[in-house]
Amino acid sequence: MFSQSVYTLVNQQNGNLSFKVFEFDNASYFDHIQRNNYFTLIIITSGEGIAKVDLSEYSFKENTLFAFYPYQPFMLASEGPIAGISIQFHHDFFCIYRHHKEIAANGILFNNVYQLPFIFLDQNNKQTLMNIVREIVNELKMEALRKDEVLISYLKIFLVLATRIKLEQQAVKEINSNEKQLFIVQNLRNAIEDNFRTKHSVSEYADILHVSPVVLARAAKNHFNMTLSDLITERIIVEAKRELYLTNKTVKEIAYELGYDDEYYFSRVFKSKTDTSPQLYRDTIGFNRGDS
């Protein structure tokens, strides 16, 4: 597709990677656990295998688009040759949190513990997104004024279109779901959103919803491919990341607001999920606190 396989944009202030597009034609790029401090988009153009994401496993095939947020653990174990395109960008280059109203990707495409971390592309969607990738590559090859602004514009379009596709597929999935279990799942999701800062145990949500822990656990596994305990913890971690990125609050303050009296226990929970401490997460994703 490209005459060169890797194109990058570097932050001139600190020398760190801001934006990167690369083509891959084998499994070695993602065949081991990744915990990147930037967002990662991957379009599988050929091949199939198993994606290991967080604590879950999913089958994938060609024309799949993955979306991973910073420090989300993932790897792609292929069952043969695999090829595709990856786009990676740092918070400093484009902040999903700050541009949420513009693109709606945060909470849908990224940072959504209730949905699969990928979407399927039909030929039209695939062609549209690949055309945007080509324009991104062309821009990266040029030495032109305000290249970053043009790249951000293309990236926004890509994310908006991908978000639309995911919303459409999400709606279809809900229509095809068992009505009784979907009712339980929707109530569970609402209960977690309303209470994750103060309630962390499975039994507490079973009490809130007047459903047995076994029924809730089955619904969580069937619909989210996660244990209920992991689902609750993942939602807490997503919020913690947001607070660490957007605010000046101390780790102790964030821990307390998320229902942890012991900041050190909170830090251990955070590290168990992200493989990094809250403070290191804040330091390595980088942000301008004055703009938050």
mmCIF file of C-alpha atoms in Angstrom:
data_model
loop_
_atom_site.group_PDB
_atom_site.id
_atom_site.type_symbol
_atom_site.label_atom_id
_atom_site.label_comp_id
_atom_site.label_asym_id
_atom_site.label_seq_id
_atom_site.Cartn_x
_atom_site.Cartn_y
_atom_site.Cartn_z
ATOM 1 C CA MET A 1 0.000 0.000 0.000
ATOM 2 C CA PHE A 2 2.733 2.445 0.967
ATOM 3 C CA SER A 3 6.184 2.884 -0.521
ATOM 4 C CA GLN A 4 7.515 3.124 3.028
ATOM 5 C CA SER A 5 6.092 1.182 5.945
ATOM 6 C CA VAL A 6 6.471 3.695 8.806
ATOM 7 C CA TYR A 7 5.616 7.396 9.025
ATOM 8 C CA THR A 8 5.967 9.394 12.220
ATOM 9 C CA LEU A 9 5.541 12.854 13.699
ATOM 10 C CA VAL A 10 7.709 13.733 16.685
ATOM 11 C CA ASN A 11 6.971 16.260 19.412
ATOM 12 C CA GLN A 12 9.635 18.926 18.821
ATOM 13 C CA GLN A 13 9.557 20.019 22.459
ATOM 14 C CA ASN A 14 10.404 16.705 24.096
ATOM 15 C CA GLY A 15 11.358 14.378 21.246
ATOM 16 C CA ASN A 16 8.575 11.909 22.055
ATOM 17 C CA LEU A 17 6.383 10.215 19.485
ATOM 18 C CA SER A 18 3.229 12.230 18.738
ATOM 19 C CA PHE A 19 1.724 10.397 15.785
ATOM 20 C CA LYS A 20 2.630 7.269 13.856
ATOM 21 C CA VAL A 21 1.216 5.255 10.961
ATOM 22 C CA PHE A 22 2.717 1.958 9.899
ATOM 23 C CA GLU A 23 1.911 -1.034 7.765
ATOM 24 C CA PHE A 24 2.654 -4.535 9.084
ATOM 25 C CA ASP A 25 2.746 -7.844 7.237
ATOM 26 C CA ASN A 26 3.475 -10.313 10.026
ATOM 27 C CA ALA A 27 2.390 -11.097 13.588
ATOM 28 C CA SER A 28 5.582 -9.958 15.339
ATOM 29 C CA TYR A 29 4.367 -6.397 15.994
ATOM 30 C CA PHE A 30 1.549 -7.351 18.330
ATOM 31 C CA ASP A 31 2.246 -10.991 19.302
ATOM 32 C CA HIS A 32 3.230 -10.014 22.847
ATOM 33 C CA ILE A 33 1.417 -8.008 25.499
ATOM 34 C CA GLN A 34 1.305 -4.280 24.667
ATOM 35 C CA ARG A 35 0.840 -1.581 27.298
ATOM 36 C CA ASN A 36 1.453 1.546 25.270
ATOM 37 C CA ASN A 37 1.246 5.080 26.641
ATOM 38 C CA TYR A 38 -0.681 6.192 23.544
ATOM 39 C CA PHE A 39 -3.879 5.337 21.701
ATOM 40 C CA THR A 40 -3.663 2.524 19.155
ATOM 41 C CA LEU A 41 -5.915 1.865 16.164
ATOM 42 C CA ILE A 42 -5.366 -1.328 14.149
ATOM 43 C CA ILE A 43 -7.099 -2.322 10.911
ATOM 44 C CA ILE A 44 -6.614 -6.004 10.087
ATOM 45 C CA THR A 45 -6.590 -6.217 6.290
ATOM 46 C CA SER A 46 -5.897 -9.958 6.095
ATOM 47 C CA GLY A 47 -5.505 -12.875 8.474
ATOM 48 C CA GLU A 48 -7.264 -14.066 11.600
ATOM 49 C CA GLY A 49 -6.544 -15.077 15.169
ATOM 50 C CA ILE A 50 -7.252 -14.398 18.824
ATOM 51 C CA ALA A 51 -7.079 -10.958 20.455
ATOM 52 C CA LYS A 52 -6.247 -10.995 24.159
ATOM 53 C CA VAL A 53 -7.520 -7.726 25.659
ATOM 54 C CA ASP A 54 -7.482 -7.003 29.381
ATOM 55 C CA LEU A 55 -8.593 -10.349 30.821
ATOM 56 C CA SER A 56 -10.710 -11.452 27.846
ATOM 57 C CA GLU A 57 -10.142 -13.201 24.531
ATOM 58 C CA TYR A 58 -11.908 -12.503 21.220
ATOM 59 C CA SER A 59 -11.706 -14.092 17.787
ATOM 60 C CA PHE A 60 -10.902 -11.709 14.950
ATOM 61 C CA LYS A 61 -10.610 -11.863 11.179
ATOM 62 C CA GLU A 62 -9.836 -9.544 8.301
ATOM 63 C CA ASN A 63 -11.635 -6.187 8.135
ATOM 64 C CA THR A 64 -11.613 -5.778 11.909
ATOM 65 C CA LEU A 65 -10.775 -2.412 13.472
ATOM 66 C CA PHE A 66 -9.363 -2.463 17.005
ATOM 67 C CA ALA A 67 -9.251 0.610 19.275
ATOM 68 C CA PHE A 68 -7.072 0.522 22.401
ATOM 69 C CA TYR A 69 -6.588 3.292 24.955
ATOM 70 C CA PRO A 70 -3.312 4.090 26.813
ATOM 71 C CA TYR A 71 -1.998 1.287 29.005
ATOM 72 C CA GLN A 72 -4.773 -1.096 27.987
ATOM 73 C CA PRO A 73 -3.079 -4.525 27.794
ATOM 74 C CA PHE A 74 -3.594 -6.340 24.491
ATOM 75 C CA MET A 75 -1.945 -8.731 22.070
ATOM 76 C CA LEU A 76 -2.907 -10.341 18.755
ATOM 77 C CA ALA A 77 -2.149 -14.042 18.377
ATOM 78 C CA SER A 78 -2.593 -14.890 14.699
ATOM 79 C CA GLU A 79 -3.322 -18.310 13.261
ATOM 80 C CA GLY A 80 -1.165 -17.701 10.196
ATOM 81 C CA PRO A 81 -0.086 -14.694 8.118
ATOM 82 C CA ILE A 82 -1.536 -11.387 9.226
ATOM 83 C CA ALA A 83 -1.372 -7.894 7.732
ATOM 84 C CA GLY A 84 -2.796 -4.490 8.453
ATOM 85 C CA ILE A 85 -2.371 -0.818 9.239
ATOM 86 C CA SER A 86 -1.872 0.800 12.633
ATOM 87 C CA ILE A 87 -2.329 4.407 13.746
ATOM 88 C CA GLN A 88 -0.888 5.440 17.091
ATOM 89 C CA PHE A 89 -1.187 8.845 18.713
ATOM 90 C CA HIS A 90 -0.262 10.376 22.049
ATOM 91 C CA HIS A 91 -2.485 12.348 24.408
ATOM 92 C CA ASP A 92 -0.245 15.366 23.847
ATOM 93 C CA PHE A 93 -1.039 15.247 20.126
ATOM 94 C CA PHE A 94 -4.788 14.691 20.418
ATOM 95 C CA CYS A 95 -6.708 14.374 23.671
ATOM 96 C CA ILE A 96 -9.755 12.139 23.417
ATOM 97 C CA TYR A 97 -11.054 13.438 26.751
ATOM 98 C CA ARG A 98 -10.947 17.109 25.781
ATOM 99 C CA HIS A 99 -12.452 16.556 22.334
ATOM 100 C CA HIS A 100 -15.220 14.247 23.537
ATOM 101 C CA LYS A 101 -18.039 16.588 22.495
ATOM 102 C CA GLU A 102 -16.605 16.956 19.009
ATOM 103 C CA ILE A 103 -16.043 13.309 18.174
ATOM 104 C CA ALA A 104 -17.913 11.287 20.873
ATOM 105 C CA ALA A 105 -15.189 8.626 20.680
ATOM 106 C CA ASN A 106 -14.441 8.587 24.406
ATOM 107 C CA GLY A 107 -16.870 6.190 26.043
ATOM 108 C CA ILE A 108 -17.761 4.550 22.729
ATOM 109 C CA LEU A 109 -14.693 3.735 20.656
ATOM 110 C CA PHE A 110 -12.264 4.078 23.578
ATOM 111 C CA ASN A 111 -12.637 3.711 27.347
ATOM 112 C CA ASN A 112 -15.824 1.666 27.106
ATOM 113 C CA VAL A 113 -15.772 -1.307 29.434
ATOM 114 C CA TYR A 114 -19.274 -2.299 28.303
ATOM 115 C CA GLN A 115 -18.503 -2.849 24.618
ATOM 116 C CA LEU A 116 -16.135 -4.973 22.553
ATOM 117 C CA PRO A 117 -12.801 -3.243 21.781
ATOM 118 C CA PHE A 118 -13.282 -3.681 18.026
ATOM 119 C CA ILE A 119 -15.720 -3.233 15.159
ATOM 120 C CA PHE A 120 -16.244 -5.068 11.881
ATOM 121 C CA LEU A 121 -15.857 -3.156 8.622
ATOM 122 C CA ASP A 122 -17.825 -3.854 5.473
ATOM 123 C CA GLN A 123 -16.124 -3.071 2.165
ATOM 124 C CA ASN A 124 -17.523 0.461 1.958
ATOM 125 C CA ASN A 125 -16.515 1.362 5.517
ATOM 126 C CA LYS A 126 -13.111 -0.199 5.060
ATOM 127 C CA GLN A 127 -12.493 1.688 1.836
ATOM 128 C CA THR A 128 -13.574 4.993 3.397
ATOM 129 C CA LEU A 129 -11.276 4.588 6.392
ATOM 130 C CA MET A 130 -8.358 3.389 4.271
ATOM 131 C CA ASN A 131 -8.748 6.455 2.044
ATOM 132 C CA ILE A 132 -8.367 8.634 5.145
ATOM 133 C CA VAL A 133 -5.260 6.666 6.114
ATOM 134 C CA ARG A 134 -3.813 7.360 2.664
ATOM 135 C CA GLU A 135 -4.420 11.073 3.109
ATOM 136 C CA ILE A 136 -2.731 10.918 6.531
ATOM 137 C CA VAL A 137 0.295 9.204 5.007
ATOM 138 C CA ASN A 138 0.483 11.756 2.205
ATOM 139 C CA GLU A 139 0.451 14.550 4.774
ATOM 140 C CA LEU A 140 3.146 12.872 6.869
ATOM 141 C CA LYS A 141 5.358 12.623 3.760
ATOM 142 C CA MET A 142 5.143 16.362 3.148
ATOM 143 C CA GLU A 143 7.187 19.156 4.649
ATOM 144 C CA ALA A 144 4.375 21.654 5.021
ATOM 145 C CA LEU A 145 3.076 24.356 7.333
ATOM 146 C CA ARG A 146 0.921 23.273 10.297
ATOM 147 C CA LYS A 147 1.120 19.607 9.451
ATOM 148 C CA ASP A 148 -0.135 18.716 12.932
ATOM 149 C CA GLU A 149 -3.403 20.612 12.389
ATOM 150 C CA VAL A 150 -4.112 18.790 9.144
ATOM 151 C CA LEU A 151 -3.338 15.415 10.719
ATOM 152 C CA ILE A 152 -5.645 16.152 13.642
ATOM 153 C CA SER A 153 -8.427 17.019 11.186
ATOM 154 C CA TYR A 154 -8.011 13.704 9.368
ATOM 155 C CA LEU A 155 -7.792 11.846 12.683
ATOM 156 C CA LYS A 156 -11.034 13.453 13.875
ATOM 157 C CA ILE A 157 -12.818 12.355 10.710
ATOM 158 C CA PHE A 158 -11.481 8.821 11.110
ATOM 159 C CA LEU A 159 -12.616 8.636 14.743
ATOM 160 C CA VAL A 160 -16.058 10.100 14.043
ATOM 161 C CA LEU A 161 -16.707 7.587 11.251
ATOM 162 C CA ALA A 162 -15.421 4.667 13.331
ATOM 163 C CA THR A 163 -17.612 5.787 16.240
ATOM 164 C CA ARG A 164 -20.675 5.871 13.970
ATOM 165 C CA ILE A 165 -19.947 2.328 12.812
ATOM 166 C CA LYS A 166 -19.607 1.109 16.384
ATOM 167 C CA LEU A 167 -22.867 2.755 17.430
ATOM 168 C CA GLU A 168 -24.672 1.063 14.525
ATOM 169 C CA GLN A 169 -23.238 -2.340 15.420
ATOM 170 C CA GLN A 170 -24.027 -1.786 19.074
ATOM 171 C CA ALA A 171 -27.680 -1.083 18.212
ATOM 172 C CA VAL A 172 -27.919 -4.241 16.094
ATOM 173 C CA LYS A 173 -26.421 -6.322 18.901
ATOM 174 C CA GLU A 174 -28.957 -4.994 21.384
ATOM 175 C CA ILE A 175 -31.845 -5.729 19.023
ATOM 176 C CA ASN A 176 -30.631 -9.311 18.639
ATOM 177 C CA SER A 177 -29.988 -9.845 22.358
ATOM 178 C CA ASN A 178 -32.219 -11.875 24.618
ATOM 179 C CA GLU A 179 -34.754 -9.359 25.952
ATOM 180 C CA LYS A 180 -34.644 -10.536 29.569
ATOM 181 C CA GLN A 181 -30.856 -10.590 29.772
ATOM 182 C CA LEU A 182 -30.593 -7.255 27.958
ATOM 183 C CA PHE A 183 -32.860 -5.748 30.606
ATOM 184 C CA ILE A 184 -30.543 -7.063 33.334
ATOM 185 C CA VAL A 185 -27.456 -5.836 31.463
ATOM 186 C CA GLN A 186 -28.851 -2.334 30.994
ATOM 187 C CA ASN A 187 -29.793 -2.123 34.671
ATOM 188 C CA LEU A 188 -26.367 -3.404 35.666
ATOM 189 C CA ARG A 189 -24.615 -0.848 33.465
ATOM 190 C CA ASN A 190 -26.728 1.943 34.919
ATOM 191 C CA ALA A 191 -26.089 0.732 38.467
ATOM 192 C CA ILE A 192 -22.323 0.670 37.909
ATOM 193 C CA GLU A 193 -22.355 4.153 36.382
ATOM 194 C CA ASP A 194 -24.323 5.499 39.343
ATOM 195 C CA ASN A 195 -22.369 3.724 42.085
ATOM 196 C CA PHE A 196 -18.830 2.749 41.009
ATOM 197 C CA ARG A 197 -17.297 5.499 43.143
ATOM 198 C CA THR A 198 -18.730 4.046 46.336
ATOM 199 C CA LYS A 199 -19.658 0.410 45.691
ATOM 200 C CA HIS A 200 -17.017 -2.059 44.559
ATOM 201 C CA SER A 201 -18.345 -5.521 45.390
ATOM 202 C CA VAL A 202 -20.519 -7.933 43.409
ATOM 203 C CA SER A 203 -22.872 -8.437 46.341
ATOM 204 C CA GLU A 204 -23.618 -4.705 46.550
ATOM 205 C CA TYR A 205 -24.816 -4.628 42.934
ATOM 206 C CA ALA A 206 -26.820 -7.800 43.430
ATOM 207 C CA ASP A 207 -28.586 -6.064 46.342
ATOM 208 C CA ILE A 208 -29.208 -2.889 44.320
ATOM 209 C CA LEU A 209 -30.749 -4.802 41.421
ATOM 210 C CA HIS A 210 -32.474 -7.484 43.525
ATOM 211 C CA VAL A 211 -30.836 -10.150 41.386
ATOM 212 C CA SER A 212 -28.690 -13.022 42.561
ATOM 213 C CA PRO A 213 -24.904 -12.659 42.139
ATOM 214 C CA VAL A 214 -24.931 -15.763 39.916
ATOM 215 C CA VAL A 215 -27.411 -14.218 37.471
ATOM 216 C CA LEU A 216 -25.422 -10.962 37.358
ATOM 217 C CA ALA A 217 -22.173 -12.830 36.857
ATOM 218 C CA ARG A 218 -23.658 -14.783 33.941
ATOM 219 C CA ALA A 219 -24.989 -11.608 32.322
ATOM 220 C CA ALA A 220 -21.612 -9.865 32.683
ATOM 221 C CA LYS A 221 -19.764 -12.810 31.166
ATOM 222 C CA ASN A 222 -22.194 -13.310 28.285
ATOM 223 C CA HIS A 223 -22.557 -9.644 27.351
ATOM 224 C CA PHE A 224 -19.228 -8.058 28.330
ATOM 225 C CA ASN A 225 -16.960 -11.118 28.271
ATOM 226 C CA MET A 226 -15.720 -10.147 31.751
ATOM 227 C CA THR A 227 -16.344 -11.176 35.310
ATOM 228 C CA LEU A 228 -18.575 -8.737 37.172
ATOM 229 C CA SER A 229 -15.758 -7.908 39.569
ATOM 230 C CA ASP A 230 -13.434 -7.045 36.673
ATOM 231 C CA LEU A 231 -16.167 -4.994 35.012
ATOM 232 C CA ILE A 232 -16.583 -2.856 38.141
ATOM 233 C CA THR A 233 -12.835 -2.449 38.592
ATOM 234 C CA GLU A 234 -12.286 -1.549 34.934
ATOM 235 C CA ARG A 235 -14.881 1.221 35.218
ATOM 236 C CA ILE A 236 -13.063 2.594 38.266
ATOM 237 C CA ILE A 237 -9.733 2.504 36.389
ATOM 238 C CA VAL A 238 -11.194 4.371 33.402
ATOM 239 C CA GLU A 239 -12.364 7.141 35.731
ATOM 240 C CA ALA A 240 -9.048 7.192 37.561
ATOM 241 C CA LYS A 241 -7.203 7.655 34.259
ATOM 242 C CA ARG A 242 -9.474 10.522 33.342
ATOM 243 C CA GLU A 243 -8.845 12.239 36.690
ATOM 244 C CA LEU A 244 -5.101 11.677 36.450
ATOM 245 C CA TYR A 245 -5.049 13.172 32.981
ATOM 246 C CA LEU A 246 -7.408 16.110 33.294
ATOM 247 C CA THR A 247 -6.959 17.326 36.873
ATOM 248 C CA ASN A 248 -4.330 18.387 39.382
ATOM 249 C CA LYS A 249 -5.833 16.204 42.105
ATOM 250 C CA THR A 250 -3.380 14.132 44.089
ATOM 251 C CA VAL A 251 -3.477 10.349 43.864
ATOM 252 C CA LYS A 252 -4.791 10.331 47.435
ATOM 253 C CA GLU A 253 -7.672 12.663 46.506
ATOM 254 C CA ILE A 254 -8.573 10.601 43.448
ATOM 255 C CA ALA A 255 -8.443 7.377 45.458
ATOM 256 C CA TYR A 256 -10.743 8.829 48.105
ATOM 257 C CA GLU A 257 -13.248 10.081 45.516
ATOM 258 C CA LEU A 258 -13.320 6.594 44.016
ATOM 259 C CA GLY A 259 -14.096 4.970 47.346
ATOM 260 C CA TYR A 260 -10.614 3.970 48.532
ATOM 261 C CA ASP A 261 -9.580 5.177 51.978
ATOM 262 C CA ASP A 262 -6.109 3.671 51.454
ATOM 263 C CA GLU A 263 -4.322 5.331 48.519
ATOM 264 C CA TYR A 264 -1.675 2.594 48.533
ATOM 265 C CA TYR A 265 -4.293 -0.115 48.080
ATOM 266 C CA PHE A 266 -5.840 1.949 45.274
ATOM 267 C CA SER A 267 -2.400 2.258 43.656
ATOM 268 C CA ARG A 268 -1.964 -1.522 43.804
ATOM 269 C CA VAL A 269 -5.359 -2.040 42.153
ATOM 270 C CA PHE A 270 -4.490 0.517 39.466
ATOM 271 C CA LYS A 271 -1.105 -1.090 38.800
ATOM 272 C CA SER A 272 -2.597 -4.588 38.649
ATOM 273 C CA LYS A 273 -4.806 -3.419 35.772
ATOM 274 C CA THR A 274 -2.427 -1.117 33.906
ATOM 275 C CA ASP A 275 1.014 -2.413 34.855
ATOM 276 C CA THR A 276 1.982 1.103 35.928
ATOM 277 C CA SER A 277 1.442 3.262 38.999
ATOM 278 C CA PRO A 278 -1.036 6.169 38.985
ATOM 279 C CA GLN A 279 1.799 8.682 39.245
ATOM 280 C CA LEU A 280 3.792 7.104 36.417
ATOM 281 C CA TYR A 281 0.648 7.019 34.283
ATOM 282 C CA ARG A 282 0.191 10.743 34.861
ATOM 283 C CA ASP A 283 3.863 11.457 34.130
ATOM 284 C CA THR A 284 4.172 9.379 30.973
ATOM 285 C CA ILE A 285 0.959 10.235 29.139
ATOM 286 C CA GLY A 286 1.778 13.898 29.679
ATOM 287 C CA PHE A 287 -0.632 16.806 29.763
ATOM 288 C CA ASN A 288 -0.859 20.535 30.283
ATOM 289 C CA ARG A 289 -2.615 20.874 33.600
ATOM 290 C CA GLY A 290 -3.156 24.559 33.000
ATOM 291 C CA ASP A 291 -5.529 23.768 30.112
ATOM 292 C CA SER A 292 -7.713 21.361 32.027
#
